[in-house]
mmCIF file of C-alpha atoms in Angstrom:
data_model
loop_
_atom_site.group_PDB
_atom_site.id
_atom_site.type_symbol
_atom_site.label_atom_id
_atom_site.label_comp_id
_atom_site.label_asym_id
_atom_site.label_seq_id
_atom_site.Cartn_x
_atom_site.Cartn_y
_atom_site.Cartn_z
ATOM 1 C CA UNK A 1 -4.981 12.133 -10.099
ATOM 2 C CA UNK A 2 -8.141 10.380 -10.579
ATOM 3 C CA UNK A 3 -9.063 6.613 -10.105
ATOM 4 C CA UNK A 4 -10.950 4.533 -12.406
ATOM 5 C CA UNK A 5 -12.328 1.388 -11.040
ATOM 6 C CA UNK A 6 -10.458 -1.162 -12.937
ATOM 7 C CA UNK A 7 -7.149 -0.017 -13.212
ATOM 8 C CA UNK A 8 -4.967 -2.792 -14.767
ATOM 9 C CA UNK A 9 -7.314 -3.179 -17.835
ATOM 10 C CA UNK A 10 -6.656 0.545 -18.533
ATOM 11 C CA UNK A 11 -3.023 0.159 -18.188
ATOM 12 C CA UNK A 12 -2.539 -0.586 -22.153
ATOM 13 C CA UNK A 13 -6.018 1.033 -23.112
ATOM 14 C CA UNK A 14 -4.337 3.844 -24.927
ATOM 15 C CA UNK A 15 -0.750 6.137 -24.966
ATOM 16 C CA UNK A 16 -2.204 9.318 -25.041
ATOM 17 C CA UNK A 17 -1.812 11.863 -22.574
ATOM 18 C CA UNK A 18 -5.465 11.865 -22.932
ATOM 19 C CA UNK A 19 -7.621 10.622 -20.113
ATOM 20 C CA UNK A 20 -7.361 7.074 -21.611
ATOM 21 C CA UNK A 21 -3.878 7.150 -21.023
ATOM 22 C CA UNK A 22 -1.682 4.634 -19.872
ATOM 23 C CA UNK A 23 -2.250 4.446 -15.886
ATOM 24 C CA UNK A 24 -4.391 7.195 -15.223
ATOM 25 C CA UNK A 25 -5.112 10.384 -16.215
ATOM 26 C CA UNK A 26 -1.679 12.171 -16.612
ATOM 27 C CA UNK A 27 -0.964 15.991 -16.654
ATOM 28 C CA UNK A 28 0.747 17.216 -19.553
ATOM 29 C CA UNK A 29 4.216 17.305 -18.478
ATOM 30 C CA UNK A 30 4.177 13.806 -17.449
ATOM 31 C CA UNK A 31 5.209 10.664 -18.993
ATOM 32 C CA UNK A 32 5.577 7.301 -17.823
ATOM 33 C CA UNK A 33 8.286 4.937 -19.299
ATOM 34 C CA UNK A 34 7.091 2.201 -21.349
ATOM 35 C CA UNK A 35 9.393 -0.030 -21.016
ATOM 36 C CA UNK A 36 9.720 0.419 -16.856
ATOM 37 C CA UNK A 37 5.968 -0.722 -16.445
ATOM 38 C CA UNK A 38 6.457 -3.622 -18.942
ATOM 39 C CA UNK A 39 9.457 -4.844 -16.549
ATOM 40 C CA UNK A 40 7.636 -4.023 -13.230
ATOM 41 C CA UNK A 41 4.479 -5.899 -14.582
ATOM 42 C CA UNK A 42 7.273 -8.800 -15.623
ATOM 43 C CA UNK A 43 8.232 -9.346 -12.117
ATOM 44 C CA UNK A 44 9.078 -12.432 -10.636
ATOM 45 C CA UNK A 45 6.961 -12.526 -7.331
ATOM 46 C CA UNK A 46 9.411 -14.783 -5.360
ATOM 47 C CA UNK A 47 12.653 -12.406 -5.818
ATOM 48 C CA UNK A 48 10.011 -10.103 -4.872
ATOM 49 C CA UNK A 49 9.343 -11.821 -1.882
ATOM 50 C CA UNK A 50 12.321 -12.980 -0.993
ATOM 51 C CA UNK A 51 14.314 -9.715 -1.278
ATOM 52 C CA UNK A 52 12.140 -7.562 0.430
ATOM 53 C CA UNK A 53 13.550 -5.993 3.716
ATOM 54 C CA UNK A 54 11.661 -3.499 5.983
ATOM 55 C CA UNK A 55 13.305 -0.109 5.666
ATOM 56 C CA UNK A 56 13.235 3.268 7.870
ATOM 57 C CA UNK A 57 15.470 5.365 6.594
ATOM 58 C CA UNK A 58 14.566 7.282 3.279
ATOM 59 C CA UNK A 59 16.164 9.310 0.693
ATOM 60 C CA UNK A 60 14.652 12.949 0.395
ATOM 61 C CA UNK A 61 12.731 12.266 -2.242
ATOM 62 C CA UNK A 62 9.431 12.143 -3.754
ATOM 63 C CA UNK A 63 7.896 8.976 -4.861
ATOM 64 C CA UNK A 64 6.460 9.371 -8.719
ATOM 65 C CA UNK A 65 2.329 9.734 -9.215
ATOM 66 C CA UNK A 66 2.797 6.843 -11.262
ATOM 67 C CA UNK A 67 4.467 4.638 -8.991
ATOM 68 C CA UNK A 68 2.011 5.535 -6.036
ATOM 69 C CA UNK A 69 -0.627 4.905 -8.859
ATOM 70 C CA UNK A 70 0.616 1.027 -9.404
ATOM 71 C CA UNK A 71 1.033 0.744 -5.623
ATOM 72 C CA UNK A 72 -2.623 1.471 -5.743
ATOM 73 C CA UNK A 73 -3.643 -0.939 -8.479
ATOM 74 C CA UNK A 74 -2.280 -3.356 -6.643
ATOM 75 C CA UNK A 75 -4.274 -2.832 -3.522
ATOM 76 C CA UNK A 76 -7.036 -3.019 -5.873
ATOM 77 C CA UNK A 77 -5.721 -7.049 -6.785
ATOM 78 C CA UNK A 78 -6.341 -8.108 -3.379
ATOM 79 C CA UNK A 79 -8.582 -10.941 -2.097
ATOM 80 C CA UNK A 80 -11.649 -9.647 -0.299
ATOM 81 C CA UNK A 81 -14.003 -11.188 1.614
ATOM 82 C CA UNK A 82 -17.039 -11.534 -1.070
ATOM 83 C CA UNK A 83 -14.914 -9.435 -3.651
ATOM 84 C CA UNK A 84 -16.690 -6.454 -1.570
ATOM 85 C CA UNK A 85 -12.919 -4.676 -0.785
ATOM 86 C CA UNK A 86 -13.975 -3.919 2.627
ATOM 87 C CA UNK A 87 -11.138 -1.393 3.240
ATOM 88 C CA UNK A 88 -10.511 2.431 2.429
ATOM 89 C CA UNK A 89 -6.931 3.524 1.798
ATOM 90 C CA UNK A 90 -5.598 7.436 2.715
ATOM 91 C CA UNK A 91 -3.234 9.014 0.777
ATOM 92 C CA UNK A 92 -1.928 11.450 3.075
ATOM 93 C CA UNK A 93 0.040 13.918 1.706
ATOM 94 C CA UNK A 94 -0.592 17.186 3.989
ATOM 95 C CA UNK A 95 3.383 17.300 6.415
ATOM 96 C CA UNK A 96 0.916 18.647 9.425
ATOM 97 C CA UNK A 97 -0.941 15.511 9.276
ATOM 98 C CA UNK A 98 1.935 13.080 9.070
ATOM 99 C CA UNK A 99 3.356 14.866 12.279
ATOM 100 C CA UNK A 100 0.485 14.095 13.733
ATOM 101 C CA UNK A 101 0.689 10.495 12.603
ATOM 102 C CA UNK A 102 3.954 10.487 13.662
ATOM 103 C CA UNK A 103 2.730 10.946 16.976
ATOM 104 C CA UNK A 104 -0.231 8.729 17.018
ATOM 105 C CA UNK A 105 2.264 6.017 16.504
ATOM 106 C CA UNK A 106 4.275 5.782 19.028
ATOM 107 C CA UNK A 107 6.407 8.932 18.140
ATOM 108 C CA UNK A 108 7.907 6.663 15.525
ATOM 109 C CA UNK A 109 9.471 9.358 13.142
ATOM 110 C CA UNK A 110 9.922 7.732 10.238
ATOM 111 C CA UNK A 111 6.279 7.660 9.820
ATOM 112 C CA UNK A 112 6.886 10.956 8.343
ATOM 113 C CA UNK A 113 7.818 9.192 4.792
ATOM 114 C CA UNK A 114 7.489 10.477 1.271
ATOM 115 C CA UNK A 115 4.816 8.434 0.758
ATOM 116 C CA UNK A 116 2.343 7.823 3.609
ATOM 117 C CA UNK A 117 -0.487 5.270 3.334
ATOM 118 C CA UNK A 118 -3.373 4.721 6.059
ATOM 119 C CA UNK A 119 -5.255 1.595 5.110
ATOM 120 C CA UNK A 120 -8.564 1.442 7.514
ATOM 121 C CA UNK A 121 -11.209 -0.462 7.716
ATOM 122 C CA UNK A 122 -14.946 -0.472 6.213
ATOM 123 C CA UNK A 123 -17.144 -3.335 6.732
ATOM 124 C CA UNK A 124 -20.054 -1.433 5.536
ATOM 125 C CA UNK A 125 -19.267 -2.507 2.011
ATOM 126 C CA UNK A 126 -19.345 -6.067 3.228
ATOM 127 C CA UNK A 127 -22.938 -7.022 1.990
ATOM 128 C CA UNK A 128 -22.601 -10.459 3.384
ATOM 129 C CA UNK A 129 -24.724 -12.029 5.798
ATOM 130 C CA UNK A 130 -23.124 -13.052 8.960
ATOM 131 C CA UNK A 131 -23.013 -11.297 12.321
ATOM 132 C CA UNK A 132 -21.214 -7.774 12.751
ATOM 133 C CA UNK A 133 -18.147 -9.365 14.992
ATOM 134 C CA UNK A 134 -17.406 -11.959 11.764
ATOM 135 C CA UNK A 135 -17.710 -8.278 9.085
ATOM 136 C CA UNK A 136 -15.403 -6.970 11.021
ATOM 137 C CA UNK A 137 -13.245 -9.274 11.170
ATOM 138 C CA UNK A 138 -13.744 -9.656 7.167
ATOM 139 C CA UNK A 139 -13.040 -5.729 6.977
ATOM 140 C CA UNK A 140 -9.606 -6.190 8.917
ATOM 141 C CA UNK A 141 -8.688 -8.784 6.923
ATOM 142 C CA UNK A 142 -9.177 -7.244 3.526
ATOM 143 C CA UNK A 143 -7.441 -4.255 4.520
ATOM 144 C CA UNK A 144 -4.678 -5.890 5.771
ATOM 145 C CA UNK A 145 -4.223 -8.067 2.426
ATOM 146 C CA UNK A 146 -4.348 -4.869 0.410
ATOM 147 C CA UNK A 147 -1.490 -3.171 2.478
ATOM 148 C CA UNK A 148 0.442 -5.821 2.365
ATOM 149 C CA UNK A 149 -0.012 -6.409 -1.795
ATOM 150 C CA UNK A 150 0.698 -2.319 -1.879
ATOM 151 C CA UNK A 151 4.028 -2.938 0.325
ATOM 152 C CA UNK A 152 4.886 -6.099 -2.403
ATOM 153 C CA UNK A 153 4.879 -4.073 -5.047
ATOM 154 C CA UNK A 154 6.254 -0.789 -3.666
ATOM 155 C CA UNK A 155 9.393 -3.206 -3.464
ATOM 156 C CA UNK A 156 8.529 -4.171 -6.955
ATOM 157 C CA UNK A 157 8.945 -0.661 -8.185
ATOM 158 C CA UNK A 158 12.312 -0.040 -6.298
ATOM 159 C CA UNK A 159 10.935 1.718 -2.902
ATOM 160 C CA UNK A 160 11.413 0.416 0.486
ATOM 161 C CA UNK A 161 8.441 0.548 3.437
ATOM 162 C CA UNK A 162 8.216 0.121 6.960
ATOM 163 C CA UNK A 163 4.562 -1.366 8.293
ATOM 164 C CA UNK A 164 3.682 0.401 11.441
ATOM 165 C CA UNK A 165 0.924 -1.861 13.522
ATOM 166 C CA UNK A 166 1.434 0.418 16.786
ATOM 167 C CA UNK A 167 -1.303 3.259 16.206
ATOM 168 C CA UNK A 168 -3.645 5.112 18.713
ATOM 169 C CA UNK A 169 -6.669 4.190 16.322
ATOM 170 C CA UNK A 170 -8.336 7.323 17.835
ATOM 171 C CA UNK A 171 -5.773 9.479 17.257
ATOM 172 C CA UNK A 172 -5.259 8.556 13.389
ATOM 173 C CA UNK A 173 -8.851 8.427 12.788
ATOM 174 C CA UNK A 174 -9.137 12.167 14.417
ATOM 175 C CA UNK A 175 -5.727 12.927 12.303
ATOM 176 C CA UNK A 176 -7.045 11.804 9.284
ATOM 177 C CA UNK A 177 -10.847 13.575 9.634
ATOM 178 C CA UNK A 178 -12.199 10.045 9.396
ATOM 179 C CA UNK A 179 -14.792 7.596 11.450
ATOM 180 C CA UNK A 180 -12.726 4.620 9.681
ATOM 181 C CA UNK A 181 -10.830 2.218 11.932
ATOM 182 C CA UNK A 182 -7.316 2.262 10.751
ATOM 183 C CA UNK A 183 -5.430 -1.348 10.817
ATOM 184 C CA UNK A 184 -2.189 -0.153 9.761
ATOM 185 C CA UNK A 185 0.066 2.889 7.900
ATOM 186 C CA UNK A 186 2.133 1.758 5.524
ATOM 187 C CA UNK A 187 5.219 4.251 4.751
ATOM 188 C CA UNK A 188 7.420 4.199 1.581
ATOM 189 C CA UNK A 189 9.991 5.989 -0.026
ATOM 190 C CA UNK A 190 13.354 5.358 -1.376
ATOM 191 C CA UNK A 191 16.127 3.487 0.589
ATOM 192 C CA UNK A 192 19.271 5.507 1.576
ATOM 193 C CA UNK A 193 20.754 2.034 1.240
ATOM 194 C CA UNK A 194 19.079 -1.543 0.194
ATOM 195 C CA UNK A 195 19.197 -3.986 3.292
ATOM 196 C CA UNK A 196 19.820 -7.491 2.645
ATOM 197 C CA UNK A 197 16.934 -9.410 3.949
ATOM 198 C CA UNK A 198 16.979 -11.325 7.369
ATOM 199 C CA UNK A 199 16.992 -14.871 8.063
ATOM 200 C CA UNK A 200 14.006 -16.559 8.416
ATOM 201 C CA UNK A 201 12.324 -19.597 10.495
ATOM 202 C CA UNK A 202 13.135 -22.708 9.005
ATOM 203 C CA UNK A 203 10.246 -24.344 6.871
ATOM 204 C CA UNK A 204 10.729 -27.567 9.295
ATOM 205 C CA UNK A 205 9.773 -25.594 12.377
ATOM 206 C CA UNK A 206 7.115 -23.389 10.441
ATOM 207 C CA UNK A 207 4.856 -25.807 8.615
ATOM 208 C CA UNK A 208 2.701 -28.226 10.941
ATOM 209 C CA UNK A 209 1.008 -31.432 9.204
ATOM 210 C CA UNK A 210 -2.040 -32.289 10.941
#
């Protein structure tokens, strides 16, 4: 796969299976369904919401390029701190290096998901002018916005996730080859079974007017 840098204003820029194509670049043998992107794109964001249930068990079974692809477009959607997207996102697709993800979190095993995403920090790209504690904490933020858009519409697209905030940072930056700070892995795949989701705090005790 490659990534362009605007994604969703390719997504109708042509139906070839040329490199214009719908998403991105497809191989030959691949074709996305018209009609499933149109009703993914259709959405409504609050069933979305509101339906969405954290999930570790997964079916044995690959998640499609072109569902991984919209996961990533919608990372891309995100609010960033000075629209600088002050995060990196790893794809990690090598089984060695999820067991060794597995292990830098906790030994939680269903880390080891078909689809495995590290989203780390990068306040580098943060051309902003404040002090290196506030970039940071820009950089955390953005990356953390952009997992949590990719988990939305993973759920979207019919996959289930799990967010896993309990890493050895050292250990998944060494995993991954990387001197970026990981904030959290994001794993997704298909349910074995969909989960109804759990009650929730009560907007009385939630909201606070000041």
């Amino acid at each position: 796969m490659s990534y362009p840098k605007d994604v969703f204003s390719r997504m109708y820029s042509g139906l070839s299976k040329a490199d214009d194509g719908l998403l991105y670049p497809k191989e030959e043998e691949q074709d996305v369904d018209l009609q499933e992107v149109d009703e993914t794109l259709q959405t409504n964001i609050f069933n979305t919401m509101l339906s969405r249930r954290s999930q570790r068990k997964f079916e044995d079974k690959q998640v499609e390029d072109s569902k991984v692809e919209m996961i990533f477009a919608a990372a891309d959607t995100a609010p960033t701190a000075g629209g600088f997207q002050g995060f990196e996102i790893y794809h990690v697709k090598d089984p060695e290096i999820k067991l060794k993800l597995v292990d830098a979190s906790n030994k939680q095993p269903y880390v080891n998901a078909p689809a495995v995403l590290v989203f780390c920090m990068n306040p580098e790209r943060i051309k902003m002018n404040f002090p290196p504690n506030i970039i940071k904490k820009f950089s955390l933020q953005d990356a953390t916005l952009a997992a949590a858009y990719s988990q939305l519409a993973a759920h979207a697209l019919g996959l289930s996730s799990i967010w896993i905030g309990m890493i050895d940072e050292e250990k998944v930056m060494a995993a991954l080859g990387t001197s970026y700070l990981p904030s959290s892995i994001l794993c997704l795949g298909y349910p074995q079974k969909m989960l109804q989701p759990k009650p929730k705090r009560s907007l009385i005790g939630l909201i606070h007017e000041v």
